[in-house]
């Protein structure tokens, strides 16, 4: 029965605009109307809408005739958008048989609904490639005369088989037909008959044993949301299917000679699109993605009308190409508008914006001051309390601030020969951290002394030695000049320049900082091995003498001991016989084990929140406290369990006075001017690090709501470092990755799945000052723990901490993810925005160019030449013209913008 709408089936199938792709799954349906229809075989079929009882079975009876009606079965899609097909059949069944099989015919049907976005032909490159691939091997059937859905699909598969270019040697088309449908058998007693219902386009087979329902498994259909509900586009249907035996994707389009009625929401079908694809495909090449391409094109009623007017396959292809052009042009207009709306940021900077002195600072204060009180009360007072999260974050942040202070304080102690030691580093961290937590505009940013600053201090010490300058005075002048330039940058709104730093540039610098942590860790462990593993050979004569003294008293077989590996770290008993000292290769091996153990335990606990073990809250606490747990565990292992083995520990020389003013007047004018040059280079480092870390902290994906304060925070950092400089305390600035990790610790995160890939998304963040305040206050109290028990923390554990920080910092780094793509097969590529919008080759070109910039930055920042290290902030600045002037000559600007976009 062609073109006839079943009673109650909606014909509002909107052929208008505002289309989306949407599934509709079956629900409970009550009897609304009945009508006797005669099919070609003369079988009387009574149709109606029947209530489906999911608990007791799906059945209904006529009140007067006692005849049982079979359920209305609706097909739905599992992945993608669906249309529903239904069959309502009434067969005359004896009452006794009906009573015996009252609940035997119930089956369970799982349904799923999901909206698909219309494919953006202007941005998503795969849309054009899908169409190009189809045009190259076009499978088009015009004016198909078959009326049932089964026959139409068989003709389309037959067209595949007859086309030599589309031949699949191992393909079983009967198996494909069975995969296209979800069949459910219902045991029934009755006369065996076979019927093909033209009104539904499905086989209905009744026999002595069962009745079979034919339901499409996976479909996409256009829908339009209106005031009265959802309207379906009923003139086309996209059927998608994944077949293991296929070698590549196939698309066939069939235009029917006359509209066909194949059930509710599909009452006048003229076009059928069949998409077949193998399961192992790149995320942008799946059957659903290809179906989305053609479904987007067919959602336009004007386009469908043009296709109806075409006479040949060539005209059909030309209409497809023309529609692609229209979709590309139409999408450019709203895209440009949205881009302009999104990015007030990238608009050109004007000179007057920098000459408006202090405007940025006043705007920052006006933005943040109204919510200043909330920074202390959020999560403590009110309904949404987060005291438990605050406590775990305080513990994490305490260790995250204290341990780098010890590590870099120890390094500065060695480089400056005690002028800046661990004690001064802890004091500077406490004072600077407290002031910043109290008065900053973005208190989630964490201030620390960092590896680049340690490099600068080392270079400054070398210059003082070369020119016989007073280190404390020269250090103070460099710090004062640095603060002066930072004040100028903040007053003249130089932080606006950070709009020129694209995401890709920020990620290069972030990855560079992570690499410095890794190198610091490996340099430290190499020093340990040089000292204990290889130098053990030089002490053989001393060990030999120790053996001859110790062996008689121990009564041990000399030959066995000589050949034992234990002999390399002989237990030396001193003259009083009260102390054992083990040193040598055991120290080196244990140091390596402590470093790797700290990394392993920390990262395992950090990822523990993704495991199924324990309660969700316990997993979250263990993940938040991963850093302190791993450090404390392996500190006990190294300093207590293996206490007889000598371990490398940081030096502690208590200072007589922590606050001594530097003799700034002792330097000549020439020395002060030379300090100005070094202070300018240092201010470039501060400016870039402070603003980039603040930008990463305020990233849109972190969903912070209280606003930014780049200019005010830069001024505050300048004032803090002024005091640190004159008292000979180490400088501090915004630290990566500690600041983003601080945000993560205060965030509520949920996991989402897209095309089989799991993503973590931040839902909200508790923006507070309390965590930074308490953590830095505890850092100050840690002075009471010097030298014991803080000296129990072996240096290898600190090296493991560096590796842990580096490893966790690369989470979400797009550059690292794209480097990893080079090692993955295409089927494992995640469906990210740049995978959809940018050709794969361009992605790899861009990644290679970023890696080249990273290598250049590492070459300057980690050069053994001291003066090369001083100018690497200028290399960071030089990345701006590279991004804006050089890269667009190699890769199209639209692809660069797509890879620099957040999503």
Short mmCIF file of C-alpha atoms in Angstrom, two decimals, residues 392-656:
data_model
loop_
_atom_site.label_atom_id
_atom_site.label_comp_id
_atom_site.label_asym_id
_atom_site.label_seq_id
_atom_site.Cartn_x
_atom_site.Cartn_y
_atom_site.Cartn_z
CA UNK A 392 43.17 17.47 50.75
CA UNK A 393 44.12 20.40 48.50
CA UNK A 394 45.94 22.12 51.37
CA UNK A 395 47.95 18.96 52.04
CA UNK A 396 48.77 18.57 48.36
CA UNK A 397 49.71 22.23 47.95
CA UNK A 398 51.86 22.20 51.11
CA UNK A 399 54.03 19.41 49.74
CA UNK A 400 53.91 20.87 46.22
CA UNK A 401 55.38 24.14 47.59
CA UNK A 402 57.71 22.78 50.28
CA UNK A 403 59.50 20.06 48.33
CA UNK A 404 60.47 22.21 45.30
CA UNK A 405 61.61 24.86 47.78
CA UNK A 406 63.91 22.28 49.39
CA UNK A 407 65.11 20.98 46.02
CA UNK A 408 65.84 24.36 44.44
CA UNK A 409 67.10 25.72 47.76
CA UNK A 410 69.62 22.89 47.85
CA UNK A 411 70.58 23.61 44.22
CA UNK A 412 70.97 27.33 44.94
CA UNK A 413 73.03 26.47 48.02
CA UNK A 414 75.48 24.56 45.84
CA UNK A 415 75.54 27.21 43.10
CA UNK A 416 75.93 30.24 45.38
CA UNK A 417 78.11 28.53 47.98
CA UNK A 418 75.59 29.13 50.76
CA UNK A 419 74.49 32.67 49.90
CA UNK A 420 70.98 31.37 49.13
CA UNK A 421 70.20 28.16 50.99
CA UNK A 422 67.24 25.97 51.86
CA UNK A 423 66.30 28.03 54.88
CA UNK A 424 66.13 31.29 52.90
CA UNK A 425 64.19 29.60 50.11
CA UNK A 426 61.54 28.38 52.56
CA UNK A 427 61.28 31.83 54.16
CA UNK A 428 60.93 33.53 50.78
CA UNK A 429 58.29 31.01 49.72
CA UNK A 430 56.29 31.56 52.90
CA UNK A 431 56.34 35.37 52.76
CA UNK A 432 55.74 35.66 49.01
CA UNK A 433 53.08 32.96 48.98
CA UNK A 434 51.13 34.50 51.87
CA UNK A 435 51.18 37.99 50.36
CA UNK A 436 50.08 36.68 46.97
CA UNK A 437 47.32 34.54 48.48
CA UNK A 438 45.96 37.55 50.38
CA UNK A 439 46.13 40.27 47.75
CA UNK A 440 46.27 38.65 44.30
CA UNK A 441 43.49 38.81 41.74
CA UNK A 442 43.76 35.11 40.90
CA UNK A 443 44.65 33.25 44.11
CA UNK A 444 44.62 29.86 42.38
CA UNK A 445 47.98 30.75 40.80
CA UNK A 446 50.87 29.33 42.85
CA UNK A 447 54.15 31.26 43.25
CA UNK A 448 57.40 29.31 43.49
CA UNK A 449 61.07 29.61 42.76
CA UNK A 450 61.62 27.58 39.60
CA UNK A 451 64.32 25.87 37.56
CA UNK A 452 64.82 28.83 35.14
CA UNK A 453 65.34 31.11 38.14
CA UNK A 454 67.89 28.66 39.56
CA UNK A 455 69.70 28.83 36.20
CA UNK A 456 69.72 32.63 36.36
CA UNK A 457 71.07 32.64 39.91
CA UNK A 458 73.85 30.28 38.87
CA UNK A 459 74.78 32.56 35.96
CA UNK A 460 74.76 35.62 38.24
CA UNK A 461 77.11 33.85 40.67
CA UNK A 462 79.48 33.08 37.79
CA UNK A 463 79.48 36.73 36.68
CA UNK A 464 80.22 37.90 40.21
CA UNK A 465 83.15 35.47 40.43
CA UNK A 466 84.51 36.60 37.06
CA UNK A 467 84.35 40.33 37.87
CA UNK A 468 84.91 40.22 41.64
CA UNK A 469 81.47 41.66 42.44
CA UNK A 470 79.61 41.34 45.73
CA UNK A 471 76.99 38.67 45.02
CA UNK A 472 74.29 39.90 47.42
CA UNK A 473 74.54 43.49 46.12
CA UNK A 474 74.60 42.50 42.44
CA UNK A 475 71.72 40.06 43.02
CA UNK A 476 69.71 42.80 44.75
CA UNK A 477 70.23 45.29 41.91
CA UNK A 478 69.20 42.76 39.27
CA UNK A 479 66.07 42.02 41.29
CA UNK A 480 65.28 45.73 41.72
CA UNK A 481 65.66 46.40 37.99
CA UNK A 482 63.50 43.38 37.29
CA UNK A 483 60.78 44.72 39.58
CA UNK A 484 61.04 48.17 38.00
CA UNK A 485 60.43 46.77 34.51
CA UNK A 486 57.55 44.61 35.76
CA UNK A 487 55.91 47.70 37.31
CA UNK A 488 56.23 49.46 33.95
CA UNK A 489 54.73 46.45 32.14
CA UNK A 490 51.74 46.43 34.48
CA UNK A 491 51.15 50.20 34.38
CA UNK A 492 51.26 50.31 30.58
CA UNK A 493 49.02 47.25 30.19
CA UNK A 494 51.65 45.07 28.52
CA UNK A 495 49.73 41.97 29.55
CA UNK A 496 47.45 42.71 26.59
CA UNK A 497 50.29 41.33 24.47
CA UNK A 498 49.48 37.90 25.82
CA UNK A 499 46.54 37.87 23.42
CA UNK A 500 49.15 37.28 20.74
CA UNK A 501 50.26 34.06 22.41
CA UNK A 502 48.21 31.29 20.84
CA UNK A 503 47.44 28.02 22.55
CA UNK A 504 50.15 26.27 20.54
CA UNK A 505 52.81 28.72 21.76
CA UNK A 506 51.70 28.38 25.37
CA UNK A 507 51.89 24.60 25.12
CA UNK A 508 55.43 24.73 23.71
CA UNK A 509 56.54 26.76 26.72
CA UNK A 510 54.61 24.51 29.12
CA UNK A 511 56.22 21.41 27.63
CA UNK A 512 59.63 23.10 27.86
CA UNK A 513 59.11 23.62 31.60
CA UNK A 514 58.11 19.96 31.98
CA UNK A 515 61.27 18.92 30.15
CA UNK A 516 63.39 21.02 32.53
CA UNK A 517 61.90 19.08 35.47
CA UNK A 518 62.81 15.79 33.78
CA UNK A 519 66.35 16.95 33.03
CA UNK A 520 66.86 18.20 36.59
CA UNK A 521 65.82 14.77 37.88
CA UNK A 522 68.15 12.89 35.53
CA UNK A 523 71.05 15.26 36.20
CA UNK A 524 70.63 14.61 39.91
CA UNK A 525 70.54 10.83 39.60
CA UNK A 526 73.52 10.88 37.23
CA UNK A 527 75.49 12.79 39.88
CA UNK A 528 74.58 10.12 42.42
CA UNK A 529 75.77 7.36 40.10
CA UNK A 530 79.02 9.17 39.34
CA UNK A 531 79.69 9.65 43.03
CA UNK A 532 78.70 6.23 44.38
CA UNK A 533 78.55 3.74 41.51
CA UNK A 534 81.66 4.52 39.49
CA UNK A 535 83.80 6.09 42.20
CA UNK A 536 83.52 2.85 44.18
CA UNK A 537 86.30 1.50 41.96
CA UNK A 538 88.70 4.23 43.07
CA UNK A 539 88.26 3.28 46.70
CA UNK A 540 89.15 -0.37 46.23
CA UNK A 541 92.42 -0.07 48.17
CA UNK A 542 90.58 1.48 51.11
CA UNK A 543 87.90 -1.21 50.97
CA UNK A 544 90.58 -3.93 50.76
CA UNK A 545 92.18 -2.65 53.94
CA UNK A 546 88.77 -2.50 55.57
CA UNK A 547 88.15 -6.13 54.66
CA UNK A 548 91.41 -7.31 56.25
CA UNK A 549 90.55 -5.42 59.43
CA UNK A 550 86.96 -6.54 59.64
CA UNK A 551 87.02 -10.13 58.44
CA UNK A 552 88.94 -11.73 61.34
CA UNK A 553 86.60 -10.23 63.88
CA UNK A 554 83.51 -11.26 61.88
CA UNK A 555 84.67 -14.81 61.25
CA UNK A 556 83.38 -14.89 57.63
CA UNK A 557 84.80 -16.95 54.76
CA UNK A 558 87.25 -14.60 53.04
CA UNK A 559 86.97 -16.14 49.60
CA UNK A 560 83.18 -15.92 49.64
CA UNK A 561 83.26 -12.29 50.71
CA UNK A 562 85.82 -11.32 48.10
CA UNK A 563 83.63 -12.71 45.33
CA UNK A 564 80.40 -11.34 46.70
CA UNK A 565 78.76 -8.24 45.33
CA UNK A 566 78.32 -7.16 48.92
CA UNK A 567 82.03 -6.51 49.05
CA UNK A 568 81.53 -3.34 47.04
CA UNK A 569 79.86 -1.71 50.01
CA UNK A 570 81.58 -3.39 52.91
CA UNK A 571 80.17 -2.95 56.39
CA UNK A 572 82.88 -0.85 57.92
CA UNK A 573 83.16 -1.07 61.65
CA UNK A 574 84.91 1.93 63.09
CA UNK A 575 87.40 1.79 65.87
CA UNK A 576 84.77 2.12 68.56
CA UNK A 577 82.70 -0.65 66.99
CA UNK A 578 79.45 1.34 67.26
CA UNK A 579 78.66 2.48 63.66
CA UNK A 580 78.12 0.76 60.30
CA UNK A 581 78.47 2.69 57.05
CA UNK A 582 77.42 1.26 53.68
CA UNK A 583 78.35 3.17 50.58
CA UNK A 584 79.08 2.40 46.97
CA UNK A 585 76.84 0.80 44.38
CA UNK A 586 74.06 0.06 46.86
CA UNK A 587 73.57 3.80 47.32
CA UNK A 588 73.30 4.40 43.59
CA UNK A 589 70.88 1.53 42.97
CA UNK A 590 68.71 2.44 45.96
CA UNK A 591 68.64 6.07 44.79
CA UNK A 592 67.36 4.96 41.39
CA UNK A 593 64.74 2.76 43.04
CA UNK A 594 63.58 5.61 45.29
CA UNK A 595 63.26 8.02 42.36
CA UNK A 596 61.32 5.59 40.16
CA UNK A 597 59.27 4.34 43.14
CA UNK A 598 58.19 7.87 44.02
CA UNK A 599 57.16 8.43 40.41
CA UNK A 600 55.32 5.11 40.17
CA UNK A 601 53.40 5.39 43.43
CA UNK A 602 52.52 9.05 42.88
CA UNK A 603 51.24 8.52 39.34
CA UNK A 604 49.40 5.32 40.28
CA UNK A 605 47.54 7.09 43.09
CA UNK A 606 46.92 10.10 40.84
CA UNK A 607 45.19 7.80 38.34
CA UNK A 608 43.47 5.78 41.08
CA UNK A 609 40.30 7.87 40.77
CA UNK A 610 39.72 6.19 37.41
CA UNK A 611 39.84 2.71 38.91
CA UNK A 612 36.77 0.76 40.13
CA UNK A 613 38.26 0.04 43.58
CA UNK A 614 37.00 1.46 46.87
CA UNK A 615 34.43 4.21 47.25
CA UNK A 616 34.45 7.18 44.88
CA UNK A 617 35.23 9.62 47.70
CA UNK A 618 38.14 7.47 48.93
CA UNK A 619 39.53 7.28 45.40
CA UNK A 620 39.31 11.06 45.10
CA UNK A 621 41.14 11.59 48.41
CA UNK A 622 43.91 9.16 47.43
CA UNK A 623 44.25 10.90 44.08
CA UNK A 624 44.43 14.37 45.66
CA UNK A 625 47.01 13.18 48.21
CA UNK A 626 49.11 11.20 45.71
CA UNK A 627 52.09 13.55 46.00
CA UNK A 628 52.46 13.59 49.82
CA UNK A 629 51.76 9.86 50.15
CA UNK A 630 54.43 8.90 47.61
CA UNK A 631 57.03 11.29 49.06
CA UNK A 632 56.44 10.21 52.67
CA UNK A 633 56.38 6.51 51.77
CA UNK A 634 59.70 6.47 49.97
CA UNK A 635 61.32 8.86 52.41
CA UNK A 636 60.62 6.25 55.10
CA UNK A 637 61.94 3.52 52.80
CA UNK A 638 65.15 5.38 52.06
CA UNK A 639 65.89 6.87 55.48
CA UNK A 640 64.53 4.25 57.87
CA UNK A 641 64.12 0.82 56.26
CA UNK A 642 67.51 1.09 54.51
CA UNK A 643 69.09 3.35 57.11
CA UNK A 644 72.39 1.44 56.96
CA UNK A 645 72.89 2.60 53.35
CA UNK A 646 74.24 6.10 52.96
CA UNK A 647 71.87 8.37 51.00
CA UNK A 648 72.40 11.74 49.35
CA UNK A 649 70.58 14.45 51.33
CA UNK A 650 70.33 18.21 51.01
CA UNK A 651 72.72 20.41 52.92
CA UNK A 652 71.48 22.42 55.85
CA UNK A 653 73.59 25.26 57.20
CA UNK A 654 71.55 27.38 59.61
CA UNK A 655 71.82 31.08 58.77
CA UNK A 656 72.77 33.46 61.52
#
